[in-house]
Coordinates of N, CA and C and ligand atoms in Angstrom, one line a residue:
M1 N 0.9 -1.2 0.0 CA 0.0 0.0 -0.1 C 0.8 1.3 0.1
T2 N 2.1 1.1 0.6 CA 2.9 2.3 0.5 C 3.9 2.2 -0.8
N3 N 3.6 3.1 -1.7 CA 4.3 3.0 -2.9 C 4.8 4.5 -3.2
Y4 N 5.5 5.0 -2.2 CA 6.0 6.4 -2.4 C 7.6 6.3 -2.8
A5 N 8.0 7.1 -3.7 CA 9.4 7.2 -3.9 C 10.2 7.6 -2.7
D6 N 11.5 7.4 -2.6 CA 12.2 7.8 -1.7 C 12.2 9.5 -1.6
C7 N 12.5 10.1 -0.5 CA 12.5 11.5 -0.4 C 13.4 12.2 -1.4
T8 N 12.8 13.2 -2.2 CA 13.7 13.9 -3.1 C 14.7 14.9 -2.4
Y9 N 14.4 15.2 -1.1 CA 15.4 16.1 -0.5 C 16.5 15.3 0.1
C10 N 16.2 14.3 1.0 CA 17.4 13.6 1.7 C 17.5 12.2 1.3
G11 N 16.6 11.6 0.5 CA 16.8 10.2 0.0 C 16.2 9.2 1.1
G12 N 15.6 9.8 2.1 CA 15.0 9.0 3.1 C 13.8 8.1 2.7
E13 N 13.5 7.2 3.6 CA 12.3 6.3 3.3 C 11.0 7.1 3.6
V14 N 10.1 7.0 2.6 CA 8.8 7.7 2.8 C 7.7 6.7 3.2
V15 N 7.1 6.8 4.3 CA 6.1 6.0 4.7 C 4.7 6.6 4.8
E16 N 3.7 5.8 4.6 CA 2.3 6.5 4.6 C 1.9 6.7 6.0
K17 N 1.3 7.7 6.3 CA 0.7 8.1 7.6 C -0.5 8.9 7.4
K18 N -1.5 8.9 8.3 CA -2.5 9.8 8.3 C -2.1 11.1 9.1
I19 N -2.3 12.2 8.4 CA -1.8 13.4 9.1 C -2.9 14.4 9.0
D20 N -2.8 15.6 9.8 CA -3.6 16.7 9.8 C -2.8 17.6 8.9
Y21 N -3.4 18.2 7.9 CA -2.7 19.0 7.0 C -3.3 20.5 6.8
D22 N -2.5 21.6 6.9 CA -2.9 22.9 6.8 C -3.0 23.2 5.2
Y23 N -4.0 23.1 4.7 CA -4.2 23.4 3.2 C -4.3 24.9 3.0
R24 N -3.3 25.5 2.3 CA -3.3 26.9 2.2 C -3.3 27.2 0.7
R25 N -4.2 28.2 0.4 CA -4.3 28.6 -1.1 C -4.9 30.0 -1.1
E26 N -4.2 30.7 -1.9 CA -4.7 32.2 -2.0 C -4.7 32.7 -0.5
K27 N -5.8 33.3 -0.2 CA -5.9 33.9 1.2 C -6.7 32.9 2.1
H28 N -6.9 31.8 1.7 CA -7.6 30.8 2.6 C -6.8 29.8 3.2
L29 N -7.3 29.3 4.4 CA -6.7 28.2 5.1 C -7.7 27.3 5.4
M30 N -7.4 26.0 5.1 CA -8.4 24.9 5.5 C -7.7 23.8 6.2
V31 N -8.1 23.4 7.3 CA -7.5 22.3 8.1 C -8.0 21.0 7.7
V32 N -7.2 20.0 7.1 CA -7.7 18.8 6.7 C -7.3 17.8 7.6
N33 N -8.1 17.1 8.3 CA -7.7 15.9 9.2 C -7.7 14.5 8.5
N34 N -6.8 13.7 9.0 CA -6.9 12.3 8.4 C -6.5 12.2 7.0
V35 N -5.5 12.9 6.5 CA -5.1 13.0 5.2 C -4.0 11.8 5.0
P36 N -4.2 10.9 4.1 CA -3.1 9.9 3.8 C -1.9 10.6 3.1
A37 N -0.8 10.5 3.7 CA 0.4 11.2 3.1 C 1.6 10.4 3.2
G38 N 2.4 10.5 2.3 CA 3.8 9.9 2.4 C 4.7 10.9 3.3
V39 N 5.3 10.4 4.4 CA 6.1 11.3 5.2 C 7.4 10.7 5.3
C40 N 8.4 11.5 5.0 CA 9.9 11.0 5.1 C 10.3 10.8 6.6
R41 N 10.8 9.7 6.7 CA 11.3 9.3 8.1 C 12.3 10.1 8.6
Q42 N 13.1 10.6 7.7 CA 14.4 11.4 8.1 C 14.1 12.8 8.3
C43 N 13.4 13.5 7.2 CA 13.4 15.0 7.3 C 11.9 15.4 7.6
G44 N 11.0 14.4 7.4 CA 9.5 14.8 7.6 C 8.8 15.5 6.5
E45 N 9.5 15.6 5.4 CA 8.9 16.1 4.1 C 7.6 15.3 3.7
K46 N 6.6 16.0 3.4 CA 5.3 15.3 3.0 C 5.1 15.2 1.5
Y47 N 4.5 14.0 1.2 CA 4.3 13.8 -0.3 C 2.7 13.4 -0.3
F48 N 2.1 13.9 -1.3 CA 0.7 13.5 -1.5 C 0.5 12.9 -2.8
K49 N -0.4 11.8 -2.8 CA -0.8 11.2 -4.1 C -1.7 12.2 -4.7
P50 N -1.7 12.2 -6.1 CA -2.6 13.0 -7.0 C -4.0 13.0 -6.6
G51 N -4.4 11.7 -6.4 CA -5.9 11.6 -6.0 C -6.2 12.3 -4.7
V52 N -5.3 12.3 -3.7 CA -5.5 13.0 -2.4 C -5.5 14.5 -2.7
L53 N -4.5 15.1 -3.4 CA -4.6 16.5 -3.7 C -5.8 16.9 -4.5
K54 N -6.3 16.1 -5.4 CA -7.5 16.3 -6.2 C -8.7 16.4 -5.1
Q55 N -8.7 15.5 -4.2 CA -9.8 15.5 -3.3 C -9.8 16.8 -2.5
M56 N -8.5 17.3 -1.9 CA -8.5 18.4 -1.1 C -8.9 19.7 -2.0
D57 N -8.5 19.6 -3.2 CA -8.8 20.7 -4.2 C -10.3 20.9 -4.3
E58 N -10.9 19.7 -4.5 CA -12.4 19.7 -4.6 C -13.1 20.3 -3.4
I59 N -12.7 19.9 -2.2 CA -13.3 20.2 -1.0 C -13.0 21.8 -0.8
Y60 N -11.8 22.3 -1.2 CA -11.5 23.7 -1.2 C -12.5 24.4 -2.0
H61 N -12.9 23.9 -3.2 CA -13.7 24.6 -4.1 C -15.2 24.6 -3.6
D62 N -15.5 23.4 -3.0 CA -16.9 23.3 -2.4 C -17.1 24.4 -1.2
I63 N -16.1 24.6 -0.5 CA -16.2 25.4 0.7 C -16.1 26.9 0.3
F64 N -15.1 27.3 -0.4 CA -14.8 28.7 -0.7 C -15.5 29.2 -2.0
D65 N -15.8 28.4 -2.9 CA -16.4 28.8 -4.1 C -17.9 28.5 -4.2
R66 N -18.2 27.2 -3.8 CA -19.7 26.9 -3.8 C -20.4 27.1 -2.4
H67 N -19.6 27.6 -1.4 CA -20.1 27.9 -0.1 C -20.9 26.9 0.5
Q68 N -20.3 25.6 0.5 CA -20.7 24.6 1.3 C -20.3 24.7 2.8
K69 N -21.0 24.3 3.7 CA -20.6 24.4 5.0 C -19.7 23.4 5.5
P70 N -18.5 23.7 5.9 CA -17.8 22.5 6.4 C -18.2 21.9 7.8
K71 N -17.9 20.7 8.1 CA -18.3 20.0 9.2 C -18.0 20.9 10.5
R72 N -16.8 21.4 10.6 CA -16.3 22.1 11.7 C -15.6 23.3 11.2
T73 N -15.6 24.4 12.0 CA -15.0 25.5 11.8 C -14.1 25.9 13.0
L74 N -12.7 26.2 12.7 CA -11.9 26.5 13.9 C -11.6 28.0 13.9
T75 N -11.3 28.4 15.0 CA -11.0 29.9 15.1 C -9.4 29.8 15.5
V76 N -8.7 30.5 14.7 CA -7.2 30.4 15.0 C -6.7 31.9 15.4
P77 N -5.7 32.0 16.4 CA -5.2 33.3 16.7 C -4.4 33.8 15.5
A78 N -4.3 35.0 15.2 CA -3.5 35.7 14.1 C -2.7 36.8 14.8
V79 N -1.3 36.7 14.8 CA -0.5 37.6 15.4 C 0.6 38.2 14.3
S80 N 1.2 39.2 14.7 CA 2.3 39.6 13.9 C 3.6 39.8 14.9
L81 N 4.7 39.8 14.3 CA 6.0 40.0 15.0 C 6.6 41.4 14.5
Ligands
LIG101 ZN1 13.6 13.5 3.5

């Protein structure tokens, strides 16, 4: 089930995990839980399969363009330094 190539940055082994991912695009941020992703064991770089990226892209458009209500909404602090 894990068929990720080795990490392009450090050559480490990439294993599949379920992660929480901050999907950022334009001025929007969407938190996606339970995303299957390849994670490098050495440097932690994340890799997504095209189908997973497509799914997140779809959800993004559902929420921000088609105004579907997400299951949950988080409030995040915003600060400046
Ligand atoms: Zn790596």
